[in-house]
């Protein structure tokens, strides 16, 4: 006997007969037993923000990355025997992450819930509709339930400053910045830069940015600080729709003041000292002429006063007028380092305490290696 899938239990009667008319009947009650008959139905989708629906496409989109989202199915065994299945979730590729909690045995007439957590990778194309399938299999019985998803659009960038965030008063400075598309959709927009008043910042190599997912572009940012005060630069993607994450980068720039301000202060002190000494000498001279007596202030005393102001007959030391990019003091022509790329000058090690460009490794103006320094 072989059932057709619709057989039910009941009375089975068999009659045996011969050609001469003899016969007898055999009756038995036949119990029809079915195997496991699983019925799988989708129940719910739950997103991390609290959104939920009873249909896979009942939410606006399916989020990428993060903690993922939860999917729920119900399973019921309509068969007459216990079913012991294994459960898995088939996903598009190995970049996807999934885990499921499901029953390992389901008695006749019993039902249970299956929960699966799915994390869509950032590599999934924005707006695509991949299919995932829940599969339960055991004891020769298999059932599956495929659903379609809608991948979220992620517009996001990451910034990296390559150059050192420093500049010298009055000198044009160039910074190198990398911007990377860390989302899953193309970014096509305009770059802009703002900064401290008077710095006139500019993007030197084009303001249009087109980045595919994972693509990186290097930007050249130029500016000239006209004061010795530190300042701020902000480079950003215009993003008129307000959908790009981390669309701007703020840079705090350390400005090294020019040496001229220090020289002016020193010159002012020298002038004041000369006036004071002149008044003292003039007063002593007038007093000595009136009384025709020896000076009240000895020559040694006057010399000591002059020495205290550096005016003891020594000629003022001439300066080069070329500032060091580290300490802003004048360098010594013929005994200094110069960057072969941009010409920035530096003291040699030992000339000024704490001023050593070689130990820093890179030019503060153009970020070239100190291996390229030349004597100047």
XYZ file of C-alpha atoms in Angstrom:
376
model
C 0.000 0.000 0.000
C 1.224 3.488 -0.812
C -0.533 6.650 0.223
C -0.974 9.660 -2.021
C -0.514 12.194 0.766
C -4.254 12.535 1.422
C -4.897 9.134 3.074
C -6.676 8.948 6.432
C -7.129 6.203 8.996
C -10.110 3.804 8.596
C -11.450 0.271 8.069
C -9.545 -1.930 5.608
C -11.496 -4.896 4.147
C -9.917 -7.622 2.014
C -12.031 -10.398 0.331
C -10.486 -13.661 -0.858
C -12.474 -15.614 -3.526
C -12.003 -18.734 -5.686
C -13.385 -19.613 -9.110
C -15.916 -22.054 -7.679
C -17.542 -19.286 -5.639
C -15.855 -19.811 -2.282
C -14.835 -16.609 -0.432
C -14.053 -15.151 2.950
C -13.417 -11.588 4.249
C -10.527 -10.100 6.315
C -11.154 -6.819 8.142
C -8.709 -4.590 9.987
C -8.586 -0.970 11.150
C -5.690 0.789 9.415
C -4.067 3.755 11.163
C -2.457 6.206 8.771
C 0.544 8.001 10.307
C 2.029 11.074 8.632
C 5.591 12.369 9.008
C 6.422 15.915 10.029
C 4.450 18.561 8.166
C 6.088 21.915 8.980
C 4.380 25.197 8.153
C 6.614 28.301 8.134
C 5.242 31.871 8.198
C 6.942 35.284 8.453
C 5.882 37.257 11.534
C 7.912 40.402 12.203
C 10.871 42.665 11.405
C 12.292 44.899 14.171
C 14.847 47.690 13.573
C 17.239 49.124 16.211
C 15.329 52.442 16.285
C 12.167 50.676 17.447
C 10.472 50.504 14.041
C 8.714 47.195 13.369
C 6.390 45.656 10.778
C 4.707 42.333 9.981
C 6.135 42.276 6.452
C 9.839 42.308 5.427
C 9.304 45.390 3.240
C 7.041 47.114 5.745
C 9.911 49.377 6.888
C 11.455 52.219 4.823
C 14.793 50.431 4.450
C 17.022 47.845 6.092
C 19.961 49.427 7.972
C 23.592 48.765 7.133
C 26.173 47.796 9.758
C 25.796 48.476 13.459
C 23.840 45.964 15.523
C 21.779 44.844 12.549
C 18.063 44.088 12.755
C 15.845 41.168 13.847
C 13.566 38.925 11.788
C 10.947 36.537 13.196
C 9.177 33.491 11.701
C 6.665 31.055 13.214
C 7.000 27.298 12.670
C 4.222 24.748 13.315
C 4.309 20.953 12.937
C 1.002 19.676 11.514
C 2.344 16.138 11.170
C 1.880 13.254 13.578
C 5.533 12.697 14.463
C 8.142 14.818 16.195
C 10.388 16.787 13.854
C 14.029 17.530 14.661
C 15.279 20.142 12.196
C 18.431 22.208 11.826
C 17.981 25.901 11.002
C 20.140 28.214 8.892
C 19.840 31.549 7.123
C 21.191 31.780 3.588
C 22.679 35.240 2.855
C 24.164 36.703 -0.367
C 27.856 36.433 0.553
C 30.352 35.917 3.356
C 30.456 39.629 4.241
C 26.966 39.306 5.708
C 26.548 38.311 9.358
C 23.592 36.336 10.716
C 22.608 34.250 13.713
C 19.355 32.426 14.518
C 17.592 31.060 17.577
C 15.286 28.152 16.633
C 13.793 24.982 18.184
C 15.764 21.757 17.788
C 12.664 19.541 18.145
C 9.019 20.168 17.341
C 6.371 17.700 18.544
C 3.199 16.942 16.620
C 0.882 19.958 16.765
C 3.491 22.155 18.441
C 4.580 25.610 17.273
C 7.484 27.923 18.053
C 9.169 31.205 17.043
C 12.424 31.590 15.154
C 14.448 34.799 15.625
C 17.348 35.766 13.380
C 19.657 38.792 13.633
C 21.062 40.064 10.333
C 23.879 42.592 9.779
C 24.131 43.966 6.244
C 27.754 44.827 5.326
C 28.765 48.274 4.104
C 29.844 46.624 0.858
C 26.189 45.968 -0.040
C 25.085 48.333 -2.800
C 22.782 51.116 -1.648
C 19.199 50.643 -2.851
C 19.738 47.019 -3.908
C 17.215 44.290 -3.006
C 19.107 41.160 -1.950
C 17.246 37.982 -0.986
C 17.871 35.998 2.185
C 16.287 32.595 2.859
C 15.449 30.815 6.111
C 15.979 27.057 5.685
C 14.857 24.277 8.083
C 15.790 20.687 7.292
C 15.574 17.406 9.155
C 14.609 13.734 8.753
C 14.103 14.092 5.026
C 11.785 17.073 5.334
C 12.901 20.547 4.235
C 11.105 23.875 4.228
C 12.346 27.359 3.308
C 11.089 30.948 3.329
C 12.842 33.617 1.188
C 12.380 37.357 1.789
C 13.628 40.454 -0.038
C 15.388 43.378 1.660
C 16.017 47.024 0.682
C 19.570 48.158 1.517
C 19.884 51.562 3.206
C 21.768 54.453 1.563
C 24.791 55.416 3.700
C 26.445 58.736 2.772
C 29.536 59.171 4.933
C 33.114 60.421 4.599
C 36.266 60.287 6.724
C 38.976 62.984 6.809
C 42.714 62.604 7.486
C 45.232 65.450 7.828
C 48.535 64.441 6.227
C 50.541 67.648 6.855
C 51.358 69.199 10.213
C 48.762 71.821 11.268
C 51.237 74.709 11.546
C 52.113 77.830 9.575
C 54.418 80.857 9.708
C 53.154 84.407 9.857
C 53.233 86.050 6.434
C 54.150 82.878 4.525
C 51.883 80.972 2.135
C 51.203 77.505 3.559
C 49.836 74.350 1.941
C 48.157 71.498 3.832
C 47.383 68.039 2.446
C 44.108 66.397 3.471
C 42.640 63.019 2.498
C 38.883 62.499 2.197
C 37.493 58.957 1.858
C 33.999 57.768 0.982
C 33.254 55.342 3.826
C 29.607 54.864 2.849
C 27.947 52.584 0.281
C 26.744 55.169 -2.258
C 28.470 57.627 -4.583
C 29.187 61.134 -3.288
C 29.194 63.937 -5.853
C 29.298 67.428 -4.388
C 31.221 70.696 -3.954
C 34.056 71.352 -1.499
C 34.411 74.615 0.405
C 36.838 76.007 2.979
C 36.496 78.835 5.488
C 38.918 80.164 8.056
C 40.177 82.973 10.238
C 39.650 86.461 8.783
C 42.465 87.530 6.507
C 43.831 84.042 5.842
C 42.150 83.724 2.418
C 41.994 79.889 2.403
C 41.587 78.156 -0.960
C 41.266 74.610 -2.277
C 44.083 74.480 -4.812
C 43.192 71.410 -6.876
C 39.497 71.681 -7.745
C 36.367 72.088 -5.659
C 34.299 69.284 -7.229
C 34.480 65.941 -5.418
C 33.274 62.644 -6.922
C 33.900 59.588 -4.770
C 32.724 56.035 -5.249
C 32.390 53.842 -2.107
C 35.878 53.222 -0.704
C 37.542 55.826 -2.958
C 40.070 58.311 -1.497
C 41.061 61.774 -2.769
C 43.909 64.021 -1.602
C 43.170 67.762 -1.307
C 45.639 70.672 -1.388
C 44.559 73.482 0.949
C 46.384 76.834 0.754
C 46.264 79.863 3.073
C 48.439 82.748 4.357
C 48.181 83.883 8.003
C 48.928 87.638 8.187
C 49.210 87.707 11.977
C 51.078 85.624 14.495
C 47.892 84.446 16.217
C 46.655 80.860 15.959
C 43.528 80.258 13.901
C 41.010 77.770 12.548
C 40.264 76.297 9.128
C 37.075 74.401 8.255
C 36.979 72.286 5.088
C 33.635 70.723 4.222
C 31.371 69.212 1.603
C 28.494 71.594 0.819
C 25.866 68.810 1.312
C 22.758 70.894 0.618
C 20.523 67.898 1.441
C 22.164 67.366 4.832
C 22.588 63.609 4.372
C 26.376 63.159 4.504
C 27.782 62.068 7.856
C 30.997 63.837 9.017
C 30.767 66.260 6.090
C 33.246 68.770 7.601
C 36.696 68.847 9.220
C 37.870 71.557 11.646
C 41.620 72.225 11.876
C 43.292 74.195 14.664
C 46.356 75.848 13.075
C 49.422 76.766 15.159
C 50.910 79.974 13.716
C 54.554 80.825 14.421
C 54.888 84.635 14.694
C 57.476 86.445 12.569
C 60.723 87.582 14.188
C 60.119 91.274 13.329
C 57.851 91.828 16.297
C 60.525 90.537 18.669
C 63.180 92.719 17.014
C 60.938 95.783 17.350
C 60.537 95.133 21.067
C 64.300 94.742 21.485
C 64.975 97.946 19.526
C 62.500 99.853 21.698
C 64.269 98.680 24.845
C 67.629 99.748 23.396
C 66.314 103.235 22.572
C 64.907 103.626 26.086
C 68.228 102.511 27.566
C 70.156 105.018 25.416
C 67.886 107.850 26.555
C 68.311 106.913 30.227
C 72.087 106.685 29.962
C 72.177 109.978 28.021
C 70.233 111.738 30.742
C 72.536 110.380 33.411
C 75.693 111.389 31.537
C 74.294 114.843 30.700
C 73.305 115.495 34.275
C 76.685 114.464 35.603
C 78.445 116.637 33.009
C 76.414 119.722 33.905
C 76.988 119.176 37.586
C 80.735 118.775 37.131
C 80.948 121.988 35.026
C 79.077 123.985 37.644
C 81.048 122.920 40.678
C 84.289 122.257 38.850
C 84.684 119.174 40.931
C 85.071 115.508 40.294
C 82.116 113.624 38.891
C 79.634 112.218 41.361
C 79.282 109.154 39.134
C 82.515 107.375 38.360
C 83.458 106.182 34.905
C 83.314 102.574 36.127
C 79.736 103.102 37.266
C 78.758 104.510 33.879
C 80.417 101.591 32.150
C 78.503 99.132 34.325
C 75.226 100.886 33.458
C 76.083 100.747 29.783
C 77.083 97.078 30.082
C 73.736 96.232 31.680
C 72.024 97.470 28.516
C 74.516 95.946 26.111
C 75.852 99.399 25.144
C 79.463 99.139 26.292
C 80.904 100.297 23.016
C 80.005 97.100 21.169
C 78.517 97.522 17.736
C 75.025 96.159 17.277
C 75.210 92.694 15.817
C 73.785 92.553 12.351
C 71.004 89.997 11.759
C 70.112 88.077 8.621
C 66.422 88.982 8.726
C 65.556 85.387 7.724
C 63.443 83.658 10.399
C 63.682 80.042 11.499
C 60.415 78.167 10.902
C 60.616 76.547 14.357
C 61.619 79.292 16.810
C 61.155 82.415 14.594
C 64.646 83.638 15.497
C 66.991 84.827 12.743
C 69.139 82.120 11.200
C 72.866 82.550 10.554
C 73.539 82.751 6.831
C 75.937 80.007 5.812
C 75.311 78.043 9.019
C 71.680 76.999 8.627
C 69.501 74.307 7.076
C 67.210 75.005 4.113
C 64.418 72.833 2.695
C 65.287 71.889 -0.885
C 61.577 71.866 -1.818
C 60.223 75.163 -0.449
C 63.297 77.036 0.874
C 62.172 77.250 4.515
C 65.157 77.941 6.824
C 66.039 76.330 10.163
C 68.744 76.576 12.814
C 71.201 73.722 13.011
C 71.211 71.504 16.077
C 72.873 73.225 19.031
C 72.536 76.822 17.785
C 69.289 77.455 19.686
C 68.200 75.215 22.592
C 65.261 73.006 21.614
C 65.374 74.058 17.946
C 66.203 70.964 15.873
C 64.402 70.347 12.580
C 66.236 67.052 11.937
C 64.615 65.400 14.964
C 61.153 66.466 13.742
C 61.548 64.509 10.509
C 59.580 66.819 8.179
C 59.636 70.408 6.932
C 57.051 72.506 8.808
C 56.212 74.425 5.629
C 55.783 71.765 2.915
C 56.083 68.512 4.935
C 59.074 67.276 2.889
C 61.470 64.848 4.580
C 64.408 66.330 6.485
C 66.617 63.998 4.454
C 66.272 66.606 1.682
C 67.674 69.501 3.761
C 70.625 71.444 2.337
C 73.049 73.859 3.967
C 72.341 77.546 3.454
